Short mmCIF file of C-alpha atoms in Angstrom, two decimals:
data_model
loop_
_atom_site.label_atom_id
_atom_site.label_comp_id
_atom_site.label_asym_id
_atom_site.label_seq_id
_atom_site.Cartn_x
_atom_site.Cartn_y
_atom_site.Cartn_z
CA MET A 3 -25.03 -19.82 2.11
CA THR A 4 -23.35 -16.10 2.42
CA LYS A 5 -22.52 -14.34 -0.80
CA ARG A 6 -18.58 -14.87 -1.50
CA VAL A 7 -16.59 -11.47 -1.40
CA LEU A 8 -14.05 -11.71 -4.20
CA LEU A 9 -11.16 -8.89 -3.63
CA GLY A 10 -8.77 -8.55 -6.74
CA MET A 11 -4.87 -7.36 -6.34
CA LEU A 12 -3.04 -5.91 -8.73
CA THR A 13 0.57 -7.20 -7.36
CA PRO A 14 4.38 -6.23 -8.73
CA SER A 15 5.98 -9.68 -9.98
CA SER A 16 8.50 -9.89 -7.77
CA ASN A 17 7.01 -9.10 -4.92
CA THR A 18 6.77 -12.13 -2.60
CA VAL A 19 5.21 -10.15 0.58
CA LEU A 20 1.94 -8.80 0.26
CA GLU A 21 -0.27 -11.99 -1.02
CA PRO A 22 0.68 -13.77 2.29
CA ILE A 23 -0.06 -10.70 4.26
CA SER A 24 -3.61 -9.75 2.19
CA GLN A 25 -5.06 -12.52 3.06
CA ALA A 26 -3.48 -13.52 7.19
CA MET A 27 -5.57 -9.96 7.33
CA VAL A 28 -8.87 -11.31 5.85
CA ALA A 29 -8.61 -14.80 7.43
CA GLY A 30 -10.86 -13.95 10.05
CA LEU A 31 -13.58 -12.88 7.37
CA PRO A 32 -14.93 -16.34 6.04
CA GLU A 33 -16.69 -14.87 2.95
CA VAL A 34 -13.80 -12.52 2.00
CA SER A 35 -10.89 -14.01 -0.11
CA VAL A 36 -8.27 -12.34 -1.92
CA HIS A 37 -6.81 -12.74 -5.45
CA PHE A 38 -4.12 -11.49 -7.08
CA SER A 39 -2.66 -10.66 -11.17
CA ARG A 40 0.71 -9.70 -11.69
CA PHE A 41 2.54 -7.44 -13.83
CA LYS A 42 6.33 -6.69 -14.54
CA VAL A 43 7.82 -4.65 -11.80
CA THR A 44 11.30 -5.71 -10.96
CA GLU A 45 13.08 -2.08 -9.55
CA ILE A 46 12.02 0.97 -8.19
CA ALA A 47 13.91 3.94 -9.54
CA LEU A 48 12.97 7.15 -11.39
CA SER A 49 15.27 6.39 -14.46
CA ALA A 50 13.39 5.87 -17.67
CA SER A 51 12.75 2.07 -17.82
CA ALA A 52 11.63 1.56 -14.24
CA LEU A 53 9.54 4.10 -14.20
CA ALA A 54 8.03 2.74 -17.65
CA GLN A 55 7.06 -0.60 -16.10
CA PHE A 56 4.18 0.80 -14.69
CA ASP A 57 3.00 1.75 -17.70
CA ASP A 58 -1.51 2.33 -17.47
CA SER A 59 -1.13 -0.54 -20.70
CA GLU A 60 0.57 -3.35 -18.91
CA ILE A 61 -1.68 -2.56 -15.40
CA LEU A 62 -4.85 -2.25 -17.55
CA ARG A 63 -3.92 -6.38 -19.10
CA ALA A 64 -3.80 -7.09 -15.50
CA ALA A 65 -6.89 -5.68 -14.36
CA GLU A 66 -8.70 -7.73 -17.06
CA LEU A 67 -7.30 -10.80 -16.39
CA LEU A 68 -8.94 -10.12 -12.59
CA ALA A 69 -11.83 -9.31 -13.92
CA HIS A 70 -12.12 -13.05 -15.47
CA ALA A 71 -12.63 -14.01 -12.04
CA LYS A 72 -15.82 -11.51 -11.15
CA VAL A 73 -14.37 -9.57 -8.36
CA ASP A 74 -16.02 -7.45 -6.76
CA VAL A 75 -13.05 -4.65 -6.23
CA ILE A 76 -9.82 -4.28 -8.35
CA GLY A 77 -7.12 -2.88 -6.11
CA TRP A 78 -3.57 -1.58 -7.06
CA ASN A 79 -1.15 -2.90 -4.13
CA GLY A 80 1.41 -0.72 -4.98
CA THR A 81 2.71 2.60 -4.31
CA SER A 82 4.26 4.06 -7.44
CA SER A 83 2.14 6.84 -7.41
CA GLY A 84 4.21 8.31 -3.97
CA TRP A 85 6.67 8.82 -6.94
CA LEU A 86 4.59 8.96 -10.41
CA GLY A 87 2.40 11.70 -8.57
CA PHE A 88 -1.40 10.68 -6.92
CA GLU A 89 -3.02 11.61 -10.11
CA ALA A 90 -1.58 8.70 -11.74
CA ASP A 91 -3.31 6.57 -9.80
CA VAL A 92 -6.76 8.31 -10.68
CA ARG A 93 -6.36 7.72 -13.88
CA LEU A 94 -5.72 4.25 -13.70
CA CYS A 95 -8.68 3.68 -11.58
CA GLU A 96 -10.64 5.48 -13.84
CA ARG A 97 -9.55 3.25 -16.61
CA ILE A 98 -9.78 0.11 -14.91
CA THR A 99 -13.34 0.58 -14.13
CA SER A 100 -13.47 2.02 -17.67
CA VAL A 101 -12.12 -1.45 -19.13
CA THR A 102 -13.72 -3.93 -16.67
CA GLY A 103 -17.11 -2.12 -15.15
CA ILE A 104 -15.56 -2.85 -11.50
CA ALA A 105 -14.49 -0.56 -8.85
CA ALA A 106 -11.44 0.48 -7.84
CA THR A 107 -8.67 2.04 -5.64
CA THR A 108 -5.09 1.58 -4.70
CA SER A 109 -2.80 2.02 -1.97
CA MET A 110 -1.81 5.34 -2.27
CA LEU A 111 -5.33 6.91 -2.60
CA ALA A 112 -6.31 4.76 0.25
CA LEU A 113 -3.92 6.33 2.49
CA ASN A 114 -4.58 9.51 1.15
CA GLU A 115 -8.10 9.27 1.99
CA VAL A 116 -6.97 7.87 5.89
CA LEU A 117 -4.91 11.12 6.59
CA ALA A 118 -7.57 13.69 4.69
CA SER A 119 -10.68 12.36 7.13
CA THR A 120 -8.35 12.12 10.39
CA LYS A 121 -6.58 15.65 9.27
CA VAL A 122 -3.40 14.73 9.58
CA LYS A 123 -0.48 17.50 8.79
CA GLN A 124 2.74 15.86 9.41
CA LEU A 125 3.26 12.73 8.53
CA GLY A 126 6.17 10.36 9.55
CA PHE A 127 7.47 8.35 6.83
CA VAL A 128 9.37 4.47 6.92
CA THR A 129 10.27 3.37 3.32
CA PRO A 130 13.09 1.08 1.50
CA TYR A 131 13.63 3.79 -1.34
CA LEU A 132 16.41 5.61 -3.40
CA ASP A 133 17.02 9.00 -1.53
CA ASP A 134 15.90 10.83 -5.10
CA VAL A 135 12.35 8.09 -4.72
CA GLN A 136 11.68 9.22 -1.14
CA GLY A 137 12.87 12.95 -2.07
CA ARG A 138 10.17 12.49 -4.95
CA ILE A 139 7.51 10.72 -2.21
CA LEU A 140 7.69 13.60 0.28
CA ALA A 141 7.85 16.36 -2.13
CA ASN A 142 4.28 15.09 -3.25
CA TYR A 143 2.85 15.12 0.62
CA GLY A 144 4.46 18.51 0.58
CA ALA A 145 2.32 19.65 -2.65
CA LEU A 146 -0.76 18.13 -0.18
CA GLY A 147 0.06 20.07 2.46
CA ILE A 148 1.32 17.39 4.27
CA ALA A 149 4.76 17.53 5.84
CA CYS A 150 7.93 15.28 6.41
CA ARG A 151 7.85 14.74 10.59
CA GLY A 152 10.72 12.10 10.13
CA GLU A 153 11.89 9.83 7.91
CA ARG A 154 14.08 7.00 7.39
CA HIS A 155 14.76 4.90 4.07
CA LEU A 156 17.21 2.19 2.75
CA GLY A 157 18.57 3.21 -0.63
CA LEU A 158 16.87 0.08 -1.90
CA GLN A 159 16.09 -0.29 -5.56
CA ASP A 160 16.08 -3.93 -5.99
CA ASN A 161 12.12 -4.60 -5.33
CA PHE A 162 12.77 -8.17 -4.63
CA SER A 163 15.56 -7.39 -2.04
CA PHE A 164 12.98 -5.08 -0.11
CA SER A 165 11.03 -8.28 1.27
CA GLU A 166 14.38 -9.19 2.51
CA VAL A 167 14.27 -5.98 4.95
CA THR A 168 14.17 -7.85 8.05
CA ARG A 169 11.33 -7.35 10.73
CA GLN A 170 14.10 -5.67 13.06
CA GLN A 171 14.94 -3.09 10.81
CA ILE A 172 11.52 -1.80 10.15
CA ILE A 173 10.90 -1.98 13.88
CA ASP A 174 14.28 0.33 14.75
CA MET A 175 13.03 2.65 11.64
CA THR A 176 9.77 3.06 12.98
CA ARG A 177 10.61 3.72 16.47
CA MET A 178 12.87 6.71 15.10
CA VAL A 179 10.47 8.49 13.12
CA ALA A 180 8.19 7.97 15.97
CA ARG A 181 10.97 10.07 18.10
CA GLU A 182 10.42 12.99 16.12
CA ALA A 183 6.68 13.12 17.10
CA PRO A 184 4.65 12.81 14.19
CA GLN A 185 0.76 12.89 14.46
CA ALA A 186 1.07 9.69 12.03
CA ILE A 187 3.79 7.29 10.63
CA THR A 188 3.32 5.42 6.98
CA VAL A 189 5.42 2.46 5.92
CA ILE A 190 5.28 3.31 2.05
CA CYS A 191 6.22 -0.13 0.20
CA THR A 192 3.93 -3.04 -0.56
CA ASN A 193 6.86 -5.43 -0.51
CA LEU A 194 8.06 -5.05 3.10
CA ASN A 195 7.32 -7.38 5.49
CA ALA A 196 5.98 -4.58 8.15
CA ALA A 197 1.92 -5.04 8.38
CA PRO A 198 2.40 -7.80 11.00
CA LEU A 199 4.35 -5.41 13.37
CA VAL A 200 1.92 -2.42 13.33
CA ASP A 201 -1.19 -3.28 16.13
CA GLY A 202 2.58 -3.59 18.73
CA LEU A 203 4.55 -0.80 16.81
CA GLU A 204 1.10 1.71 17.31
CA GLN A 205 0.92 0.45 21.30
CA GLU A 206 4.43 1.28 21.92
CA VAL A 207 5.02 4.49 20.05
CA GLY A 208 1.54 5.55 20.81
CA ILE A 209 0.91 6.98 17.27
CA PRO A 210 -1.11 5.52 14.31
CA ILE A 211 0.77 3.48 11.50
CA TYR A 212 -0.96 2.89 7.98
CA ASP A 213 1.02 0.41 6.36
CA THR A 214 0.46 0.15 2.47
CA ILE A 215 -1.12 -3.37 2.04
CA ALA A 216 -3.08 -2.50 4.77
CA THR A 217 -4.83 0.54 3.42
CA VAL A 218 -5.45 -0.80 0.02
CA ILE A 219 -7.03 -4.22 2.00
CA TRP A 220 -9.23 -1.80 3.96
CA LYS A 221 -10.61 0.29 1.23
CA SER A 222 -10.87 -2.71 -0.91
CA LEU A 223 -13.78 -4.43 1.40
CA ILE A 224 -15.44 -0.77 2.02
CA LEU A 225 -15.71 -1.21 -1.95
CA ALA A 226 -17.24 -4.37 -1.54
CA GLY A 227 -19.48 -3.81 1.09
CA VAL A 228 -17.46 -5.63 3.91
CA ASP A 229 -17.29 -3.40 7.40
CA PRO A 230 -13.26 -3.06 7.40
CA THR A 231 -13.91 -3.08 11.90
CA ARG A 232 -14.38 -7.35 11.54
CA VAL A 233 -10.33 -6.98 10.70
CA THR A 234 -8.60 -6.96 14.07
CA GLY A 235 -4.78 -7.49 15.45
CA TRP A 236 -3.58 -5.74 12.74
CA GLY A 237 -3.49 -2.35 13.67
CA THR A 238 -5.99 0.84 14.59
CA LEU A 239 -6.88 1.72 10.87
CA PHE A 240 -9.07 -1.05 10.57
CA GLN A 241 -11.37 0.65 13.07
CA LYS A 242 -11.89 3.39 10.84
CA ALA A 243 -15.37 3.06 8.44
CA ALA A 244 -15.57 4.81 5.21
#
């Protein structure tokens, strides 16, 4: 019997998109399954109460529960370091591994790894977020030397509402960003139903598109010793080996 590979995902409590998409992405890998642990996240904003949702202690409790399932890797399937600062995810991964002994990654750190390896310096952004949250994300990427080349955001705050953004809205935003001719486009939010659209959109606009549900699954597979190129139909990201 082939050894099972168990991917653990830390999930915002109000997210209804990432679980079915994550399962669908690995459906062609019979030995791989994805398992989830939730912690409270209901809004995305820069207020003190919204930022407090991402206190490491809450996330670590959820990670410890995943460790009970003996998962091979723990991924934070969320994008909070986009506005908190990427060092927040570096610290979180170190703490998860210290507490559980399990390798850890995040949507944003995996995205940044891909951007670095492909030498992207002009990036397009698609998100559902508020103006100030979007501004913080763009500033954090600017500090990495990655300039914004086209962006669209929806001005939403309620995390659940992100899941109700229509596919056509996502397609339209991506097409508009693509007109600015960035080297790549990223969809930053793990509660947007964007990942199933990536393969077709990449073929249409001729630009790599990196969805943040896809990035954490891609890196988690690598950390668990699974070749990500076995995942097909979800965009060019999965054809990139670490």
